């Protein structure tokens, strides 16, 4: 199964994608994670995108489509979870074509609905394990008291450069202007299921399982 998790910043896309990976052996393709990895490793592309990401603006379609193309060409998977991609109509069309070139297609698009106040609260309280990417939240999923990641045992917790109120405002604006048209696009294709992303992590997970079954 190839699915898209669609939703605004902080909707819980990364959190739920990691659960799907664990339970179903699918592969998570997060363009945000790929871009942050490029930034960390100091590649030319990483340098180009660093400022854009910190401001909360979107990176160009060419760059992210290239990243996804490379993954689809090289990774063999029991289904892909697209997390944070596509984010524009041009990216959505590119994804259809890239999957078709691999003899694959998209099976479902899950839209995670969360209101803006909850998004701000979630984003400003988020941290991530720098080693394995496990996602924490000061309020709803605090870092373990022993200071070690519950998934991998590392002690390298990080906060993202774009997880501040000003960047978040830009990220939300980008979502509503450029990404939300995808809701109508996939609805028209009969692929969209909306779920309430406001419940607890396990409740949201159950809603996604139901949407995919
Ligand atoms: P990206 O990394 O994709 O960020 P985003 O879309 O803004 O989404 P987030 O990762 O912030 O949120 P999430 O939905 O994954 O939530 P999470 O599970 O972490 O993109 C970053 C940047 O890269 C973009 O701004 C852009 O510059 C660039 N970029 C990336 N892709 C691009 C593309 N395709 N085109 C162009 N540019 C691109 O959860 C958030 C918090 O909430 C966590 O603390 C978590 O513990 C908590 N939480 C999760 N679920 C729940 C729940 N049910 N209840 C309570 N708390 C919860
Ligand atoms: Mg994410």
mmCIF file of C-alpha atoms and ligand atoms in Angstrom:
data_model
loop_
_atom_site.group_PDB
_atom_site.id
_atom_site.type_symbol
_atom_site.label_atom_id
_atom_site.label_comp_id
_atom_site.label_asym_id
_atom_site.label_seq_id
_atom_site.Cartn_x
_atom_site.Cartn_y
_atom_site.Cartn_z
ATOM 1 C CA UNK A 1 0.000 0.000 0.000
ATOM 2 C CA UNK A 2 1.244 3.502 -0.853
ATOM 3 C CA UNK A 3 -0.309 6.270 1.205
ATOM 4 C CA UNK A 4 -0.009 9.986 1.848
ATOM 5 C CA UNK A 5 -0.354 11.480 5.331
ATOM 6 C CA UNK A 6 -1.600 14.994 4.615
ATOM 7 C CA UNK A 7 -1.891 17.678 7.273
ATOM 8 C CA UNK A 8 -0.553 20.967 8.618
ATOM 9 C CA UNK A 9 2.693 21.319 10.602
ATOM 10 C CA UNK A 10 2.289 19.496 13.910
ATOM 11 C CA UNK A 11 -0.691 17.410 12.754
ATOM 12 C CA UNK A 12 1.157 14.250 13.814
ATOM 13 C CA UNK A 13 2.256 12.978 10.387
ATOM 14 C CA UNK A 14 5.723 11.924 11.567
ATOM 15 C CA UNK A 15 4.418 10.361 14.774
ATOM 16 C CA UNK A 16 1.852 8.216 12.952
ATOM 17 C CA UNK A 17 4.224 7.354 10.076
ATOM 18 C CA UNK A 18 6.693 5.846 12.568
ATOM 19 C CA UNK A 19 3.915 3.658 14.022
ATOM 20 C CA UNK A 20 2.925 2.446 10.540
ATOM 21 C CA UNK A 21 6.571 1.622 9.800
ATOM 22 C CA UNK A 22 6.829 -0.446 12.977
ATOM 23 C CA UNK A 23 3.537 -2.286 12.540
ATOM 24 C CA UNK A 24 3.398 -2.826 8.806
ATOM 25 C CA UNK A 25 7.016 -2.711 7.638
ATOM 26 C CA UNK A 26 6.240 0.197 5.339
ATOM 27 C CA UNK A 27 8.894 2.797 4.472
ATOM 28 C CA UNK A 28 8.444 6.409 5.597
ATOM 29 C CA UNK A 29 9.477 9.015 3.032
ATOM 30 C CA UNK A 30 9.586 12.369 4.842
ATOM 31 C CA UNK A 31 10.939 15.156 2.641
ATOM 32 C CA UNK A 32 11.382 17.290 5.789
ATOM 33 C CA UNK A 33 13.652 14.615 7.338
ATOM 34 C CA UNK A 34 15.581 14.238 4.058
ATOM 35 C CA UNK A 35 16.133 18.007 3.816
ATOM 36 C CA UNK A 36 17.255 18.227 7.463
ATOM 37 C CA UNK A 37 19.691 15.348 6.850
ATOM 38 C CA UNK A 38 21.119 17.198 3.817
ATOM 39 C CA UNK A 39 21.462 20.326 5.970
ATOM 40 C CA UNK A 40 23.295 18.413 8.716
ATOM 41 C CA UNK A 41 25.690 16.715 6.343
ATOM 42 C CA UNK A 42 26.543 20.102 4.815
ATOM 43 C CA UNK A 43 25.834 19.206 1.185
ATOM 44 C CA UNK A 44 25.434 22.053 -1.334
ATOM 45 C CA UNK A 45 21.713 21.374 -1.477
ATOM 46 C CA UNK A 46 21.553 21.393 2.350
ATOM 47 C CA UNK A 47 23.124 24.854 2.420
ATOM 48 C CA UNK A 48 20.652 26.143 -0.166
ATOM 49 C CA UNK A 49 17.591 24.930 1.771
ATOM 50 C CA UNK A 50 18.682 25.792 5.331
ATOM 51 C CA UNK A 51 17.459 29.412 5.332
ATOM 52 C CA UNK A 52 14.243 28.607 3.493
ATOM 53 C CA UNK A 53 13.370 25.904 6.022
ATOM 54 C CA UNK A 54 14.243 27.993 9.071
ATOM 55 C CA UNK A 55 11.849 30.701 7.801
ATOM 56 C CA UNK A 56 9.124 28.101 7.278
ATOM 57 C CA UNK A 57 8.807 28.656 3.527
ATOM 58 C CA UNK A 58 8.582 25.812 1.003
ATOM 59 C CA UNK A 59 11.670 24.483 -0.769
ATOM 60 C CA UNK A 60 11.372 24.399 -4.581
ATOM 61 C CA UNK A 61 9.395 21.604 -6.223
ATOM 62 C CA UNK A 62 12.451 20.476 -8.241
ATOM 63 C CA UNK A 63 14.492 19.741 -5.126
ATOM 64 C CA UNK A 64 11.873 17.711 -3.266
ATOM 65 C CA UNK A 65 10.665 15.851 -6.367
ATOM 66 C CA UNK A 66 14.308 14.912 -6.991
ATOM 67 C CA UNK A 67 14.615 13.539 -3.456
ATOM 68 C CA UNK A 68 11.496 11.400 -3.821
ATOM 69 C CA UNK A 69 12.540 10.188 -7.286
ATOM 70 C CA UNK A 70 15.857 9.005 -5.886
ATOM 71 C CA UNK A 71 14.155 7.078 -3.065
ATOM 72 C CA UNK A 72 11.597 5.434 -5.338
ATOM 73 C CA UNK A 73 14.385 4.393 -7.701
ATOM 74 C CA UNK A 74 16.539 2.819 -5.009
ATOM 75 C CA UNK A 75 14.370 1.626 -2.114
ATOM 76 C CA UNK A 76 12.357 -1.588 -2.234
ATOM 77 C CA UNK A 77 9.411 -1.421 0.121
ATOM 78 C CA UNK A 78 6.280 -3.117 1.269
ATOM 79 C CA UNK A 79 4.502 0.207 0.688
ATOM 80 C CA UNK A 80 5.528 3.838 1.101
ATOM 81 C CA UNK A 81 4.185 6.432 3.515
ATOM 82 C CA UNK A 82 4.606 9.904 2.043
ATOM 83 C CA UNK A 83 4.981 12.300 4.993
ATOM 84 C CA UNK A 84 5.116 15.999 4.100
ATOM 85 C CA UNK A 85 5.088 15.256 0.364
ATOM 86 C CA UNK A 86 3.383 16.266 -1.888
ATOM 87 C CA UNK A 87 2.853 19.859 -0.726
ATOM 88 C CA UNK A 88 1.889 21.514 -4.040
ATOM 89 C CA UNK A 89 -0.230 20.443 -6.994
ATOM 90 C CA UNK A 90 2.934 20.183 -9.116
ATOM 91 C CA UNK A 91 4.395 17.745 -6.552
ATOM 92 C CA UNK A 92 1.138 15.746 -6.539
ATOM 93 C CA UNK A 93 1.241 15.336 -10.329
ATOM 94 C CA UNK A 94 4.929 14.411 -10.165
ATOM 95 C CA UNK A 95 4.200 11.737 -7.539
ATOM 96 C CA UNK A 96 1.530 10.135 -9.735
ATOM 97 C CA UNK A 97 4.026 9.964 -12.609
ATOM 98 C CA UNK A 98 6.940 8.718 -10.471
ATOM 99 C CA UNK A 99 4.823 5.915 -9.009
ATOM 100 C CA UNK A 100 3.493 4.962 -12.453
ATOM 101 C CA UNK A 101 7.072 4.707 -13.746
ATOM 102 C CA UNK A 102 7.702 2.074 -11.014
ATOM 103 C CA UNK A 103 4.488 0.227 -11.914
ATOM 104 C CA UNK A 104 2.943 1.491 -8.668
ATOM 105 C CA UNK A 105 0.065 3.766 -7.709
ATOM 106 C CA UNK A 106 -1.314 5.624 -4.741
ATOM 107 C CA UNK A 107 -3.861 3.759 -2.601
ATOM 108 C CA UNK A 108 -5.070 6.319 -0.087
ATOM 109 C CA UNK A 109 -4.652 9.856 1.203
ATOM 110 C CA UNK A 110 -5.339 10.401 4.895
ATOM 111 C CA UNK A 111 -6.016 14.003 5.874
ATOM 112 C CA UNK A 112 -5.253 14.664 9.553
ATOM 113 C CA UNK A 113 -7.391 17.536 10.824
ATOM 114 C CA UNK A 114 -6.112 19.495 13.825
ATOM 115 C CA UNK A 115 -7.071 23.071 14.764
ATOM 116 C CA UNK A 116 -4.482 25.840 14.726
ATOM 117 C CA UNK A 117 -4.324 26.398 18.512
ATOM 118 C CA UNK A 118 -3.471 22.750 19.099
ATOM 119 C CA UNK A 119 -0.804 22.914 16.363
ATOM 120 C CA UNK A 120 0.970 25.824 18.047
ATOM 121 C CA UNK A 121 0.898 24.042 21.414
ATOM 122 C CA UNK A 122 2.261 20.823 19.894
ATOM 123 C CA UNK A 123 5.032 22.400 17.828
ATOM 124 C CA UNK A 124 6.409 24.638 20.555
ATOM 125 C CA UNK A 125 6.658 21.626 22.904
ATOM 126 C CA UNK A 126 8.249 19.195 20.435
ATOM 127 C CA UNK A 127 11.676 17.600 20.647
ATOM 128 C CA UNK A 128 13.179 14.770 18.619
ATOM 129 C CA UNK A 129 15.858 12.149 19.240
ATOM 130 C CA UNK A 130 18.814 13.215 17.091
ATOM 131 C CA UNK A 131 19.810 9.582 16.678
ATOM 132 C CA UNK A 132 16.661 7.660 15.704
ATOM 133 C CA UNK A 133 14.093 10.431 15.104
ATOM 134 C CA UNK A 134 11.672 9.379 17.883
ATOM 135 C CA UNK A 135 9.314 12.322 18.458
ATOM 136 C CA UNK A 136 8.626 13.697 21.973
ATOM 137 C CA UNK A 137 6.406 16.400 23.390
ATOM 138 C CA UNK A 138 6.921 18.249 26.685
ATOM 139 C CA UNK A 139 3.211 17.942 27.475
ATOM 140 C CA UNK A 140 1.914 14.755 25.878
ATOM 141 C CA UNK A 141 5.009 12.546 25.474
ATOM 142 C CA UNK A 142 7.853 13.829 27.688
ATOM 143 C CA UNK A 143 11.465 12.746 27.259
ATOM 144 C CA UNK A 144 12.203 9.812 29.622
ATOM 145 C CA UNK A 145 13.335 10.839 33.125
ATOM 146 C CA UNK A 146 16.659 8.980 32.703
ATOM 147 C CA UNK A 147 17.531 11.286 29.792
ATOM 148 C CA UNK A 148 17.721 8.382 27.314
ATOM 149 C CA UNK A 149 15.561 7.925 24.234
ATOM 150 C CA UNK A 150 12.990 5.171 24.902
ATOM 151 C CA UNK A 151 13.503 3.837 21.359
ATOM 152 C CA UNK A 152 17.304 3.784 20.953
ATOM 153 C CA UNK A 153 18.879 4.837 24.279
ATOM 154 C CA UNK A 154 20.704 7.874 22.869
ATOM 155 C CA UNK A 155 20.798 11.147 24.868
ATOM 156 C CA UNK A 156 20.782 13.586 21.940
ATOM 157 C CA UNK A 157 17.431 15.410 22.085
ATOM 158 C CA UNK A 158 16.977 18.274 19.619
ATOM 159 C CA UNK A 159 14.551 21.091 18.903
ATOM 160 C CA UNK A 160 13.997 22.169 15.303
ATOM 161 C CA UNK A 161 15.118 25.599 14.046
ATOM 162 C CA UNK A 162 11.660 26.179 12.543
ATOM 163 C CA UNK A 163 9.721 25.282 15.712
ATOM 164 C CA UNK A 164 9.183 28.869 16.849
ATOM 165 C CA UNK A 165 6.039 30.982 16.620
ATOM 166 C CA UNK A 166 7.229 33.202 13.752
ATOM 167 C CA UNK A 167 8.314 30.337 11.463
ATOM 168 C CA UNK A 168 5.214 28.399 12.412
ATOM 169 C CA UNK A 169 3.032 31.299 11.224
ATOM 170 C CA UNK A 170 4.765 31.114 7.806
ATOM 171 C CA UNK A 171 4.501 27.304 7.734
ATOM 172 C CA UNK A 172 0.756 27.477 8.416
ATOM 173 C CA UNK A 173 0.288 30.150 5.742
ATOM 174 C CA UNK A 174 2.213 28.006 3.225
ATOM 175 C CA UNK A 175 0.032 25.040 4.153
ATOM 176 C CA UNK A 176 -3.244 26.882 3.638
ATOM 177 C CA UNK A 177 -2.121 28.621 0.426
ATOM 178 C CA UNK A 178 -0.177 25.885 -1.370
ATOM 179 C CA UNK A 179 -0.904 22.501 0.237
ATOM 180 C CA UNK A 180 -4.584 22.621 1.212
ATOM 181 C CA UNK A 181 -5.675 22.621 -2.496
ATOM 182 C CA UNK A 182 -4.496 18.984 -2.464
ATOM 183 C CA UNK A 183 -7.482 18.140 -0.257
ATOM 184 C CA UNK A 184 -9.874 18.915 -3.122
ATOM 185 C CA UNK A 185 -7.519 17.343 -5.658
ATOM 186 C CA UNK A 186 -7.489 13.957 -3.891
ATOM 187 C CA UNK A 187 -11.169 14.181 -2.917
ATOM 188 C CA UNK A 188 -12.014 14.520 -6.600
ATOM 189 C CA UNK A 189 -9.959 11.403 -7.296
ATOM 190 C CA UNK A 190 -11.957 9.526 -4.625
ATOM 191 C CA UNK A 191 -8.848 8.869 -2.553
ATOM 192 C CA UNK A 192 -9.299 11.162 0.447
ATOM 193 C CA UNK A 193 -10.261 10.096 3.983
ATOM 194 C CA UNK A 194 -10.431 12.738 6.699
ATOM 195 C CA UNK A 195 -9.611 11.756 10.260
ATOM 196 C CA UNK A 196 -9.705 13.726 13.492
ATOM 197 C CA UNK A 197 -6.066 14.291 14.453
ATOM 198 C CA UNK A 198 -6.920 15.908 17.787
ATOM 199 C CA UNK A 199 -7.314 12.759 19.888
ATOM 200 C CA UNK A 200 -4.578 10.921 21.740
ATOM 201 C CA UNK A 201 -1.849 9.281 19.649
ATOM 202 C CA UNK A 202 -3.430 5.802 20.045
ATOM 203 C CA UNK A 203 -6.894 7.105 19.114
ATOM 204 C CA UNK A 204 -5.535 8.797 15.986
ATOM 205 C CA UNK A 205 -3.677 5.598 15.120
ATOM 206 C CA UNK A 206 -6.923 3.595 15.369
ATOM 207 C CA UNK A 207 -8.653 6.107 13.065
ATOM 208 C CA UNK A 208 -5.861 5.750 10.488
ATOM 209 C CA UNK A 209 -6.014 1.937 10.679
ATOM 210 C CA UNK A 210 -9.772 2.112 10.055
ATOM 211 C CA UNK A 211 -9.283 4.505 7.130
ATOM 212 C CA UNK A 212 -6.767 2.131 5.533
ATOM 213 C CA UNK A 213 -8.665 -1.128 6.108
HETATM 214 P P1 LIG B 1 8.334 18.885 7.690
HETATM 215 O O1 LIG B 1 9.453 18.285 8.418
HETATM 216 O O2 LIG B 1 7.513 18.045 6.808
HETATM 217 O O3 LIG B 1 7.449 19.655 8.735
HETATM 218 P P2 LIG B 1 5.859 19.957 8.815
HETATM 219 O O4 LIG B 1 5.038 19.559 7.662
HETATM 220 O O5 LIG B 1 5.798 21.394 9.192
HETATM 221 O O6 LIG B 1 5.326 19.011 9.859
HETATM 222 P P3 LIG B 1 5.992 18.637 11.221
HETATM 223 O O7 LIG B 1 7.084 17.658 11.026
HETATM 224 O O8 LIG B 1 6.303 19.902 11.965
HETATM 225 O O9 LIG B 1 4.747 17.990 11.985
HETATM 226 P P4 LIG B 1 4.197 16.491 11.968
HETATM 227 O O10 LIG B 1 2.856 16.516 11.320
HETATM 228 O O11 LIG B 1 5.196 15.519 11.457
HETATM 229 O O12 LIG B 1 3.958 16.296 13.526
HETATM 230 P P5 LIG B 1 4.756 15.389 14.605
HETATM 231 O O13 LIG B 1 4.377 13.961 14.436
HETATM 232 O O14 LIG B 1 6.182 15.739 14.660
HETATM 233 O O15 LIG B 1 8.885 20.106 6.792
HETATM 234 C C1 LIG B 1 9.772 21.054 7.325
HETATM 235 C C2 LIG B 1 10.174 22.046 6.239
HETATM 236 O O16 LIG B 1 10.865 21.373 5.175
HETATM 237 C C3 LIG B 1 9.033 22.793 5.528
HETATM 238 O O17 LIG B 1 8.603 23.920 6.249
HETATM 239 C C4 LIG B 1 9.696 23.152 4.191
HETATM 240 O O18 LIG B 1 10.589 24.245 4.345
HETATM 241 C C5 LIG B 1 10.532 21.913 3.902
HETATM 242 N N1 LIG B 1 9.791 20.886 3.140
HETATM 243 C C6 LIG B 1 9.520 19.602 3.563
HETATM 244 N N2 LIG B 1 8.837 18.935 2.631
HETATM 245 C C7 LIG B 1 8.655 19.795 1.595
HETATM 246 C C8 LIG B 1 7.970 19.687 0.339
HETATM 247 N N3 LIG B 1 7.358 18.541 -0.023
HETATM 248 N N4 LIG B 1 7.976 20.773 -0.477
HETATM 249 C C9 LIG B 1 8.600 21.922 -0.134
HETATM 250 N N5 LIG B 1 9.248 22.101 1.045
HETATM 251 C C10 LIG B 1 9.269 21.044 1.903
HETATM 252 O O19 LIG B 1 4.025 15.922 15.940
HETATM 253 C C11 LIG B 1 4.204 17.241 16.410
HETATM 254 C C12 LIG B 1 4.199 17.258 17.945
HETATM 255 O O20 LIG B 1 2.920 16.884 18.415
HETATM 256 C C13 LIG B 1 5.192 16.263 18.578
HETATM 257 O O21 LIG B 1 5.724 16.827 19.751
HETATM 258 C C14 LIG B 1 4.312 15.035 18.902
HETATM 259 O O22 LIG B 1 4.806 14.305 20.020
HETATM 260 C C15 LIG B 1 2.988 15.698 19.206
HETATM 261 N N6 LIG B 1 1.840 14.863 18.844
HETATM 262 C C16 LIG B 1 1.709 14.095 17.722
HETATM 263 N N7 LIG B 1 0.497 13.492 17.713
HETATM 264 C C17 LIG B 1 -0.145 13.914 18.838
HETATM 265 C C18 LIG B 1 -1.439 13.638 19.393
HETATM 266 N N8 LIG B 1 -2.310 12.824 18.760
HETATM 267 N N9 LIG B 1 -1.773 14.229 20.562
HETATM 268 C C19 LIG B 1 -0.907 15.052 21.205
HETATM 269 N N10 LIG B 1 0.340 15.334 20.766
HETATM 270 C C20 LIG B 1 0.705 14.778 19.570
HETATM 271 MG MG1 LIG B 2 7.130 15.675 10.636
#
